C-alpha cells in the first residue's frame, strides 16, 4: 500500500521555532538590560508622577495634582519650557550653518581637511570644558569678547553677558551651537559625499544652475542626514544640562533654566522627586511630539535608509 | 586520579567557600559609614581617626566616603531612597534641617541630655542652628558665619578711614570706591548669606513662628530699591546677585572691589588668589549691627542607621578635642568645641594673628545669627524668594512688584509645608 503519510513535527521541534528561540536567546540579555534600565524606570517615573512620594515617606495617590501644579502654578516650568524651545529654535540655524561649512569643506577648497578638523574639534570637548571656556570668554571684566568689543569702540561699558536677563540665554545658545556644529558638519559631510556625482554631471549637462542642483538634488538626498541633525538638535536642546549648570546654573533668575535643570533642581535640590517625575513625563511627551514633527517635516520616513536613488 | 568532573566540582566548592565570608564581612553588624562633604584633602587625618577609633573596638569597621559640594545631597538622597543611608553624615548650611524635616536624621536630643558634659561643651547658639521643631539633629563639625572683608588700600584711596558703621555707610562707601574698573561692595548670596543686609535694616523674612512671611514691608522695599540702585550704578558688583563662591571671591581677590561680605573661609581663597592680601591691606570685621548668617558644617546620624549607638560613639570621638583639634589646626577653623577653640585662638595669636582675629569673629555675637530659619523646607522657600530678588537687582522688576510676587510664592511654600 502506497500511502503518503505526512509526518507530524511538534511546534517546538520545527526549524522556524528553533531559529526564533536562538534569536531570542541572543536578544534576551540586551532586552533584559534595556527593560531594566530604560523601560522600568520610565514606567516607575510615570507611576511616581501620580503620587506624593519622598524617600522616607510612604507613597500616596495624588491623581493629577502634580500636573495641575505644573500647568497652573509653576512659573519656572513655563520659563524653562520657553527657554528649551528657544534652544530648539536655534537648532535649524546651527544646522544651516553646519551645512554651509560642510558644502565648503566638501568643495575643492584648499586645506579643506584642516578646516574640517578645526570645526570638528569643539565637539569632542566635554560640555563642562566648553562651559568654562565660554564663561571666561563672556566675563564682564576679564573676558576677551568684552575686551575686543571695548577695544574696537563698539561698546563703552562691558556687557554682562551671563549676568543679564537679555543676553544670558542667547550667550549660552551660542556656546551650545559652537560645540555641536562640528558634529552636524560631519553628519552632513557624510551625507554630501554619498550623493552620486553622476546626478550633478547629468544636471550640468542639462544646464541646471548650481542653486537648482542644490535645491533639487543635494537637499532631497540629505534628508536623512538633516533629520538626524534635527533630532540631535532637539535632544541636545532639552538635555544641555552640563553647559547650563557650569555657565549660569539656570540664572540669572531663571533666565537660562531649561526643563532638564528645573527637573534636577526640583528633584535633588528641593527633594520633590514626585513633582520632578511629573515634569519628566511632560518633557518626554514634548520630545516625542517634536521628534514626530521633525520626522513629518522631513517627509515622513526620514529615518529610513536612503538608497541614494533620485 | 581525579576525573575532569571531579576537578570542576571541587573547584566550584572551593570558590563557593571562599566567596561565602565576603558578604558576611560586607554586612558586618559593626560596620558604620561616615559621609563627609568635600574634605578629601584631609584623608590622612580622617583615616587616622578611623584607625584610632577601631583600634580599641575589635570587629568595628568604619567606611569613609567623601563627596564634592554638589554631589553630596544627590548621593545622600539616592542612598535614602535605596534604604542604605550612611550612618553619619556631614552637611552644610540648612541642609541638615531639611533632612531632619524629611525624617532622615536621628533625633539626638536625649543623647545630648544624657551626656550633658559633651553637649554643653559646644557653643550653644551654633548648636541651636540644628534644632528643628524642638529637637536637636546635629552637632557642630566646623563653623562659619559671614563677616565683612575690606580692602584697606581702596578705602584709603577713597579717603575712608575705616569699615562702615551702618547700611547707609555701606552704600555710600561703595559709591565712593566705584570706578570704571572697580566696584565698592560684593556679597556672597547662596544660602541666605546676603540676609544681614536686610537684618541690619530690621527686616526679617518670616514671622517668629515661621508660619507666615514678614518681608513684604515698605522698609524691605526701600532696602531692596537701594541695593538695586547701587547695583545699577556699579557701586555694588553684579556678581553679588549672580555668582556663587569662586566668582565673587575671585573678583574680590583681584583687588578692585572695596568690600566683600562673605563667610570667614573666603579669606583663605582670597589670600590664595590675591597677591595684594596682607594684614596691612585687608581688614575683617562684623557688618554694621553685627548680624551674620551661619553656613556651618554639622554632623548627624541617619535615622536608618543600623548601628546608631556606634555611630554616636564615633561622632563623639571625632568631635573630641584630640581629633577635631587636629583637623582644625590644619585647616585653621572654628569647631564650636569651646575648650579647644579657646586654646586654638591662643596658639594662632602667636603664629597667625590675622587668622586668630578673623576666627574670633566667628564666636562673637552668635546671638545675632540671621538667615538660619529652622525650616524643614528651606530650599523651597529660598527658591521662591531668591529669583524674585535677582529680578530686582538685575533690573527686570521693580522692588515692590518683585517682593509682592515673592511673598505669594513663599506663602505658598509655607502652606505646602
XYZ file of C-alpha atoms in Angstrom, chain B residues 49 118 122 314-326 337 340:
18
model
C 40.652 58.946 63.352
C 29.558 66.728 75.819
C 29.677 73.348 72.288
C 32.140 57.755 66.514
C 30.533 61.160 66.260
C 31.567 61.984 69.820
C 35.020 60.585 69.202
C 35.744 62.755 66.191
C 34.374 65.938 67.776
C 36.506 65.330 70.824
C 39.311 67.849 71.316
C 42.084 65.476 70.269
C 40.534 64.578 66.938
C 38.771 67.769 65.927
C 41.795 69.761 67.089
C 43.988 68.000 64.577
C 34.139 72.989 70.867
C 39.501 73.652 72.050
